[in-house]
Amino acid sequence: MATLKAVRGTRDLLPPETALWNYVEATARGVFARYGFGEIRTPIFEDTALFARGVGEETDIVSKEMYTWQDRTRADSDSAQSLTLRPENTAGVVRAYIEHKLADTGMLQKLFYIGPQFRRERPQRGRYRQFWQIGAEVLGPAWSGADSALRDAEVLEMLSTFLNELGVKGWKLEVNSVGSSTDRPKYIAALREALAPVKDKMSADNQRRAETNPLRVLDSKDAGDQEIIDGLPKIADFLDDASKEHFAQVLAALDACGVAYTVNPRLVRGLDYYTRTTFEFTVPDGSGLGTQNALLGGGRYDGLSELLGGPKAPGIGFAIGEDRLILTLQAQEAGAKEQKLDAFVAPMGVERNAAALALAQELRRAGLSVEVGDGSFRLKKSFEAADKLARRMVIVGEDEVSSGILTVKDFSAGDQTKVPRAELADFLRA
Ligand code: AMP
């Protein structure tokens, strides 16, 4: 029979690598808590209409990449509901914000999430069909301060703190402002005009984009087209005064906090509800990601809640690609080092198994991490297993059980010590 394998684009995460995932998630939880964020967990699948409306029918995500199926509401019913595995989490968070009337609190909502997302993309290193995002949304009624430039800067400063605490080296923050929904049509019109005489010289993809969505020409990686793209109009020249002022305030607050950034006039987002600040954090080549070097992205939005039937709720959000963050940490050899257990308890003979397990229980209750061998192991096998897993080995033989004095072998020091049982936990902790 053919063996079954994980589906293409999905993968198993195994120990010891999962320790790194837990370390990243624990660091995120710790940092976000210091900035007043609380966790939200939304369902992994939602009504397809949520993403069609909230992410946009015209996006690649919705038009090509979603896992969608018709789900019968009941086994005996013919009526089917279209459901989709979430391709991102912002739409789900905003739906929950509306559904639970969080606006009625009048308070700014600071919500973070950690979980898998699903997109049918072509798998490659750093790009999977099930991948994890750590993200957050800051949103609320305008009077809660949700549209303040301070929030944008706070989110960016928090992200820089998070990456620094993890030990990510060489990250770069790029920021831009995409203005308001009234600035953008003017800019798009100017782009179309500037593209018209030159687009025939561009790649087939960019010729198509120039027609359908000229903003997308800007983030094209097509090497041959870069010179033309560099010469296109910049959105900064089309911002209204309020958007200019907002962006200036964000940059001033980043300066005050000592967060380094570069303004990238080509950083844009295609959807209408994205307003003002957009940003991306990348890592340098050689960080294990190849061309997929965007660690995280995000931006400010206004109008998303209304699109989903809710009250006005401007906000700002981001999503970190956790898979890419892990690949980066591994390539940079940063993050938590593999931890060995405090002790390996080795019973000498199966008749010592029960005593060994009771000793392990005592040590674990004292807060130590402990593995137990098996009395059927030869001494050499116990030594080898213990050396791989733990810093020290505790031998449980007949003498040890009767005398209450345990023999402890220390692998790094290469010595052996007799320790009374009452002092054992403290000895192993040292
Ligand atoms: P997006 O939701 O497209 O703005 O993506 C936010 C972040 O999620 C990106 O910067 C990537 O780090 C990560 N990401 C997006 N798609 C994938 C994928 N298919 N596999 C792994 N990471 C991804």
Coordinates of C-alpha atoms and ligand atoms in Angstrom, one line a residue:
M1 CA 0.0 0.0 0.0
A2 CA 1.3 3.5 -0.8
T3 CA 2.2 5.4 2.3
L4 CA 0.3 8.5 3.1
K5 CA 2.1 11.8 3.4
A6 CA 1.3 15.3 4.5
V7 CA -0.4 17.2 1.7
R8 CA 1.8 19.3 -0.5
G9 CA 2.4 22.7 1.0
T10 CA 1.6 21.5 4.5
R11 CA 4.1 20.1 7.0
D12 CA 4.6 18.6 10.4
L13 CA 6.4 20.6 13.1
L14 CA 8.3 18.3 15.4
P15 CA 10.4 18.6 18.5
P16 CA 13.0 20.0 19.0
E17 CA 11.9 22.6 16.4
T18 CA 8.5 23.1 18.1
A19 CA 10.4 24.4 21.1
L20 CA 11.5 27.3 18.9
W21 CA 7.9 27.9 17.8
N22 CA 6.8 28.0 21.4
Y23 CA 9.6 30.4 22.3
V24 CA 8.6 32.7 19.5
E25 CA 4.9 32.6 20.6
A26 CA 5.7 33.0 24.3
T27 CA 7.9 36.0 23.4
A28 CA 5.0 37.5 21.3
R29 CA 2.5 36.9 24.1
G30 CA 4.9 38.5 26.6
V31 CA 5.7 41.6 24.5
F32 CA 2.1 42.2 23.3
A33 CA 0.8 41.9 26.9
R34 CA 3.1 44.8 27.9
Y35 CA 1.4 46.9 25.2
G36 CA -2.1 46.1 26.5
F37 CA -3.1 43.6 23.9
G38 CA -5.5 40.7 24.7
E39 CA -5.8 37.5 22.7
I40 CA -8.6 36.7 20.3
R41 CA -9.3 33.3 18.8
T42 CA -11.6 33.2 15.8
P43 CA -12.7 30.1 14.0
I44 CA -10.5 28.5 11.4
F45 CA -13.3 28.5 8.8
E46 CA -15.8 31.2 8.1
D47 CA -18.6 32.0 5.7
T48 CA -17.0 32.5 2.3
A49 CA -18.8 35.8 1.9
L50 CA -16.7 37.2 4.8
F51 CA -13.5 37.0 2.7
A52 CA -15.1 37.9 -0.6
R53 CA -16.2 41.1 1.0
G54 CA -13.4 41.7 3.6
V55 CA -10.4 40.7 1.6
G56 CA -11.8 41.6 -1.8
E57 CA -13.0 39.5 -4.8
E58 CA -10.4 40.9 -7.1
T59 CA -7.4 39.9 -4.9
D60 CA -5.3 36.8 -5.8
I61 CA -6.2 35.5 -2.4
V62 CA -9.9 35.4 -3.0
S63 CA -9.9 34.8 -6.7
K64 CA -7.4 31.9 -6.8
E65 CA -6.0 30.8 -3.4
M66 CA -8.9 30.0 -1.0
Y67 CA -9.9 26.5 0.2
T68 CA -13.6 26.7 -0.3
W69 CA -16.3 24.0 -0.1
Q70 CA -20.0 23.7 0.0
D71 CA -21.0 22.4 3.4
R72 CA -24.4 20.9 4.0
T73 CA -26.0 22.4 7.0
R74 CA -27.4 19.0 8.1
A75 CA -26.8 15.5 6.8
D76 CA -30.4 15.3 5.6
S77 CA -30.6 18.8 4.2
D78 CA -30.0 19.9 0.6
S79 CA -29.2 23.5 1.5
A80 CA -25.5 24.1 1.3
Q81 CA -23.4 26.9 2.8
S82 CA -20.2 28.0 1.2
L83 CA -17.4 27.9 3.8
T84 CA -13.7 28.8 3.5
L85 CA -10.6 28.1 5.5
R86 CA -9.4 31.5 6.6
P87 CA -6.6 32.8 4.3
E88 CA -5.9 35.6 6.8
N89 CA -7.3 36.8 10.1
T90 CA -8.2 40.5 9.9
A91 CA -11.6 39.8 8.4
G92 CA -12.4 37.3 11.1
V93 CA -11.3 39.7 13.9
V94 CA -13.4 42.6 12.4
R95 CA -16.4 40.2 12.1
A96 CA -16.0 39.3 15.7
Y97 CA -15.7 43.0 16.7
I98 CA -19.0 43.7 15.0
E99 CA -20.8 40.5 16.2
H100 CA -19.9 41.0 19.8
K101 CA -20.6 44.8 19.7
L102 CA -17.1 45.6 21.0
A103 CA -17.7 49.2 19.7
D104 CA -20.3 49.6 22.5
T105 CA -17.5 49.5 25.1
G106 CA -16.3 52.8 23.6
M107 CA -12.8 51.6 24.2
L108 CA -9.9 51.0 21.8
Q109 CA -9.7 47.3 21.1
K110 CA -6.1 45.8 21.0
L111 CA -6.5 42.2 19.9
F112 CA -3.8 39.7 18.9
Y113 CA -4.0 36.3 17.4
I114 CA -1.7 33.3 16.7
G115 CA -2.8 30.6 14.3
P116 CA -2.8 28.8 11.0
Q117 CA -4.0 30.4 7.7
F118 CA -4.6 28.7 4.4
R119 CA -3.8 29.8 0.9
R120 CA -3.4 27.6 -2.2
E121 CA -0.1 29.2 -3.3
R122 CA 2.7 27.5 -5.1
P123 CA 4.8 26.0 -2.3
Q124 CA 8.4 26.9 -1.9
R125 CA 10.8 27.7 0.9
G126 CA 9.0 30.2 3.2
R127 CA 5.8 29.8 1.4
Y128 CA 3.3 27.1 2.4
R129 CA -0.4 26.3 1.9
Q130 CA -0.9 26.1 5.7
F131 CA 1.2 28.7 7.4
W132 CA 1.1 30.5 10.7
Q133 CA 0.6 34.1 11.4
I134 CA 1.0 36.1 14.6
G135 CA -1.0 39.2 14.1
A136 CA -2.9 42.0 15.8
E137 CA -5.6 44.6 15.1
V138 CA -6.0 47.9 17.0
L139 CA -9.4 49.3 16.2
G140 CA -12.4 51.1 17.7
P141 CA -14.6 54.1 17.2
A142 CA -12.8 57.3 16.1
W143 CA -13.3 58.8 19.6
S144 CA -11.3 56.0 21.1
G145 CA -8.2 57.3 19.4
A146 CA -8.2 54.4 16.9
D147 CA -7.2 56.7 14.0
S148 CA -4.4 58.5 15.8
A149 CA -0.9 58.5 14.4
L150 CA 0.3 57.5 17.8
R151 CA -1.2 54.1 17.4
D152 CA 0.7 53.5 14.1
A153 CA 3.9 54.4 15.8
E154 CA 3.1 52.3 18.8
V155 CA 2.5 49.2 16.7
L156 CA 5.7 49.7 14.8
E157 CA 7.7 50.3 17.9
M158 CA 6.2 47.2 19.5
L159 CA 7.1 45.1 16.4
S160 CA 10.7 46.4 16.5
T161 CA 10.9 45.5 20.2
F162 CA 9.5 42.0 19.5
L163 CA 12.1 41.3 16.7
N164 CA 14.9 42.6 18.9
E165 CA 13.8 40.5 21.9
L166 CA 13.9 37.5 19.6
G167 CA 17.4 38.4 18.5
V168 CA 16.5 38.8 14.8
K169 CA 19.5 40.5 13.2
G170 CA 19.5 43.0 10.4
W171 CA 15.7 43.6 10.0
K172 CA 14.6 46.6 8.1
L173 CA 11.3 48.6 8.4
E174 CA 9.9 50.2 5.3
V175 CA 7.0 52.6 5.7
N176 CA 4.8 54.6 3.4
S177 CA 1.5 56.4 3.3
V178 CA -1.1 55.5 0.8
G179 CA -3.3 58.5 1.7
S180 CA -7.0 58.5 1.9
S181 CA -9.7 57.0 -0.3
T182 CA -10.0 60.3 -2.0
D183 CA -6.3 60.7 -2.6
R184 CA -5.9 57.3 -4.2
P185 CA -8.1 57.7 -7.3
K186 CA -6.2 60.8 -8.3
Y187 CA -2.9 59.0 -7.9
I188 CA -4.2 56.0 -9.9
A189 CA -5.3 58.3 -12.7
A190 CA -1.8 59.8 -12.7
L191 CA -0.2 56.4 -12.8
R192 CA -2.3 55.3 -15.7
E193 CA -1.4 58.4 -17.6
A194 CA 2.3 57.9 -16.9
L195 CA 2.1 54.2 -17.8
A196 CA 0.3 54.7 -21.1
P197 CA 3.3 55.7 -23.2
V198 CA 5.8 53.3 -21.6
K199 CA 3.8 50.2 -20.8
D200 CA 4.5 48.4 -24.1
K201 CA 8.1 48.2 -23.0
M202 CA 7.2 46.4 -19.8
S203 CA 6.8 42.7 -19.1
A204 CA 3.5 41.0 -20.0
D205 CA 2.4 40.9 -16.4
N206 CA 3.0 44.6 -15.9
Q207 CA 1.2 45.4 -19.1
R208 CA -1.8 43.6 -17.7
R209 CA -1.5 45.3 -14.3
A210 CA -1.1 48.7 -15.9
E211 CA -4.6 48.1 -17.3
T212 CA -6.3 46.3 -14.4
N213 CA -4.6 47.5 -11.2
P214 CA -1.8 50.0 -11.8
L215 CA -0.9 50.1 -8.1
R216 CA 0.3 46.6 -8.4
V217 CA 2.9 47.6 -11.0
L218 CA 4.7 49.3 -8.1
D219 CA 5.5 46.2 -6.2
S220 CA 6.5 44.2 -9.3
K221 CA 9.9 42.5 -8.9
D222 CA 10.5 42.4 -12.7
A223 CA 14.1 43.4 -13.0
G224 CA 13.7 44.8 -16.6
D225 CA 11.0 47.2 -15.5
Q226 CA 12.6 48.8 -12.5
E227 CA 13.9 51.9 -14.3
I228 CA 10.4 52.7 -15.6
I229 CA 8.9 52.0 -12.2
D230 CA 11.3 54.3 -10.5
G231 CA 10.3 57.1 -12.8
L232 CA 6.6 56.8 -12.1
P233 CA 4.7 59.4 -10.0
K234 CA 5.0 59.0 -6.2
I235 CA 1.9 58.8 -4.0
A236 CA 3.5 61.2 -1.5
D237 CA 2.8 64.0 -4.1
F238 CA -0.9 63.2 -4.0
L239 CA -1.6 63.1 -0.3
D240 CA -4.0 65.6 1.2
D241 CA -2.9 67.8 4.0
A242 CA -4.5 65.6 6.7
S243 CA -2.7 62.4 5.4
K244 CA 0.6 64.3 5.1
E245 CA 0.3 65.5 8.7
H246 CA -0.6 62.0 9.9
F247 CA 2.4 60.5 8.2
A248 CA 4.7 63.2 9.6
Q249 CA 3.4 62.5 13.1
V250 CA 4.1 58.7 12.7
L251 CA 7.7 59.4 11.5
A252 CA 8.3 61.9 14.3
A253 CA 7.1 59.4 16.9
L254 CA 9.3 56.7 15.4
D255 CA 12.3 59.1 15.6
A256 CA 11.4 59.9 19.2
C257 CA 11.4 56.2 20.1
G258 CA 14.6 55.5 18.1
V259 CA 13.1 53.1 15.7
A260 CA 15.0 53.1 12.3
Y261 CA 12.9 53.0 9.1
T262 CA 13.1 54.0 5.5
V263 CA 10.3 55.5 3.5
N264 CA 9.6 53.3 0.5
P265 CA 7.3 55.3 -1.9
R266 CA 6.5 52.0 -3.8
L267 CA 5.0 50.3 -0.8
V268 CA 1.3 50.3 -1.5
R269 CA -1.8 48.2 -1.0
G270 CA -4.5 47.6 -3.6
L271 CA -7.7 47.7 -1.5
D272 CA -9.8 50.8 -1.1
Y273 CA -10.1 50.5 2.7
Y274 CA -6.3 50.7 3.2
T275 CA -5.5 54.3 4.2
R276 CA -2.5 56.2 5.3
T277 CA 0.3 54.2 7.0
T278 CA 1.5 50.9 5.3
F279 CA 4.6 49.0 6.4
E280 CA 6.7 45.9 5.9
F281 CA 9.6 44.4 7.9
T282 CA 12.1 42.4 5.8
V283 CA 15.3 40.6 6.7
P284 CA 18.6 40.7 4.6
D285 CA 19.6 38.0 2.1
G286 CA 21.2 35.1 3.7
S287 CA 18.6 34.9 6.4
G288 CA 17.3 31.7 5.0
L289 CA 14.3 33.1 3.1
G290 CA 15.7 33.7 -0.4
T291 CA 13.3 36.0 -2.3
Q292 CA 10.5 35.5 0.3
N293 CA 12.2 37.9 2.7
A294 CA 9.1 39.8 3.9
L295 CA 8.7 38.8 7.5
L296 CA 5.6 40.8 8.1
G297 CA 3.3 43.4 6.7
G298 CA 0.5 45.6 7.8
G299 CA -1.3 48.9 7.5
R300 CA -4.0 51.2 8.6
Y301 CA -7.5 50.7 7.3
D302 CA -10.8 52.6 7.4
G303 CA -14.1 51.3 6.0
L304 CA -13.5 47.5 6.5
S305 CA -16.0 47.3 9.4
E306 CA -18.6 49.2 7.3
L307 CA -18.0 46.8 4.4
L308 CA -18.9 43.9 6.7
G309 CA -22.0 45.6 8.0
G310 CA -20.5 47.2 11.1
P311 CA -20.1 50.7 12.5
K312 CA -17.2 53.0 11.5
A313 CA -14.1 51.5 13.1
P314 CA -10.8 52.7 11.8
G315 CA -7.8 50.6 12.8
I316 CA -4.3 49.4 12.1
G317 CA -3.1 45.8 11.9
F318 CA -0.2 43.5 11.0
A319 CA 0.5 39.9 10.3
I320 CA 3.8 38.3 11.0
G321 CA 4.7 35.2 8.9
E322 CA 5.7 32.9 11.8
D323 CA 7.1 30.2 9.4
R324 CA 9.4 32.8 7.9
L325 CA 10.4 34.2 11.3
I326 CA 11.4 30.7 12.4
L327 CA 13.4 30.1 9.2
T328 CA 15.2 33.4 9.9
L329 CA 16.0 32.6 13.5
Q330 CA 17.3 29.1 12.4
A331 CA 19.5 30.6 9.7
Q332 CA 20.8 33.3 12.1
E333 CA 21.2 30.8 14.8
A334 CA 19.3 33.1 17.2
G335 CA 16.4 32.3 19.5
A336 CA 16.2 29.7 22.2
K337 CA 18.9 27.1 22.2
E338 CA 17.9 23.4 22.5
Q339 CA 17.3 22.7 26.1
K340 CA 18.5 19.5 27.8
L341 CA 16.4 17.9 30.5
D342 CA 17.7 18.3 34.1
A343 CA 18.0 14.6 34.7
F344 CA 17.6 11.1 33.3
V345 CA 16.6 8.6 36.0
A346 CA 18.0 5.1 35.1
P347 CA 16.6 2.1 36.9
M348 CA 19.1 -0.9 37.1
G349 CA 16.8 -3.8 36.4
V350 CA 13.1 -3.9 35.8
E351 CA 12.4 -4.5 39.5
R352 CA 13.6 -0.9 40.1
N353 CA 11.2 0.6 37.5
A354 CA 8.5 1.5 40.1
A355 CA 11.1 3.1 42.5
A356 CA 12.6 5.1 39.5
L357 CA 9.2 6.4 38.5
A358 CA 8.5 7.5 42.0
L359 CA 11.8 9.3 42.2
A360 CA 11.1 11.0 38.8
Q361 CA 7.7 12.0 40.2
E362 CA 9.3 13.6 43.3
L363 CA 11.8 15.5 41.1
R364 CA 9.2 16.7 38.6
R365 CA 7.1 17.9 41.5
A366 CA 10.1 19.9 42.6
G367 CA 10.0 21.6 39.2
L368 CA 12.8 19.7 37.4
S369 CA 12.5 18.2 33.9
V370 CA 13.1 14.5 34.0
E371 CA 13.1 11.5 31.7
V372 CA 13.0 7.9 33.1
G373 CA 14.8 5.0 31.4
D374 CA 13.8 1.4 31.7
G375 CA 15.3 -1.3 33.8
S376 CA 15.6 -3.6 30.9
F377 CA 18.2 -1.3 29.3
R378 CA 21.8 -2.3 29.7
L379 CA 23.9 0.3 31.5
K380 CA 25.6 1.3 28.3
K381 CA 22.3 2.0 26.6
S382 CA 21.1 4.0 29.6
F383 CA 24.3 6.1 29.4
E384 CA 23.8 6.8 25.7
A385 CA 20.1 7.7 26.1
A386 CA 20.8 9.9 29.1
D387 CA 23.7 11.7 27.4
K388 CA 21.5 12.6 24.5
L389 CA 18.6 13.9 26.5
A390 CA 19.8 15.2 29.9
R391 CA 22.6 17.0 31.7
R392 CA 22.8 14.4 34.4
M393 CA 21.9 10.8 35.0
V394 CA 20.6 9.5 38.4
I395 CA 21.2 5.8 38.9
V396 CA 18.6 3.8 40.8
G397 CA 20.1 0.5 41.8
E398 CA 19.5 -1.8 44.8
D399 CA 22.0 0.0 47.0
E400 CA 20.6 3.4 46.1
V401 CA 17.1 2.3 47.0
S402 CA 18.1 0.8 50.4
S403 CA 20.6 3.5 51.4
G404 CA 18.7 6.6 50.1
I405 CA 22.0 7.8 48.6
L406 CA 21.8 8.3 44.8
T407 CA 24.6 8.2 42.3
V408 CA 24.6 11.1 40.0
K409 CA 26.6 11.2 36.8
D410 CA 27.3 14.7 35.3
F411 CA 27.9 14.5 31.6
S412 CA 29.6 17.8 31.1
A413 CA 31.9 17.5 34.1
G414 CA 32.4 13.8 33.5
D415 CA 32.3 13.0 37.2
Q416 CA 30.1 11.0 39.5
T417 CA 28.8 12.1 42.9
K418 CA 26.8 10.5 45.8
V419 CA 23.9 12.6 46.8
P420 CA 21.3 12.0 49.6
R421 CA 17.8 11.8 48.3
A422 CA 16.6 14.8 50.4
E423 CA 19.3 17.0 48.7
L424 CA 18.9 15.6 45.2
A425 CA 16.5 18.2 43.7
D426 CA 18.7 21.1 44.8
F427 CA 21.8 19.3 43.6
L428 CA 20.2 18.8 40.1
R429 CA 19.0 22.3 39.9
A430 CA 22.5 23.7 40.4
Ligands
AMP1 P1 -0.2 39.0 4.1 O1 -1.4 38.5 5.0 O2 -0.3 38.5 2.7 O3 0.0 40.5 4.3 O4 1.1 38.4 4.7 C1 1.7 38.7 6.0 C2 2.9 37.9 6.2 O5 2.5 36.5 6.2 C3 3.9 37.9 5.0 O6 4.8 39.0 5.2 C4 4.6 36.6 5.2 O7 5.6 36.7 6.1 C5 3.5 35.7 5.7 N1 2.9 34.9 4.6 C6 2.0 35.2 3.7 N2 1.7 34.1 2.9 C7 2.5 33.1 3.3 C8 2.6 31.7 2.9 N3 1.9 31.2 1.9 N4 3.5 31.0 3.6 C9 4.2 31.5 4.6 N5 4.1 32.8 5.0 C10 3.2 33.6 4.4

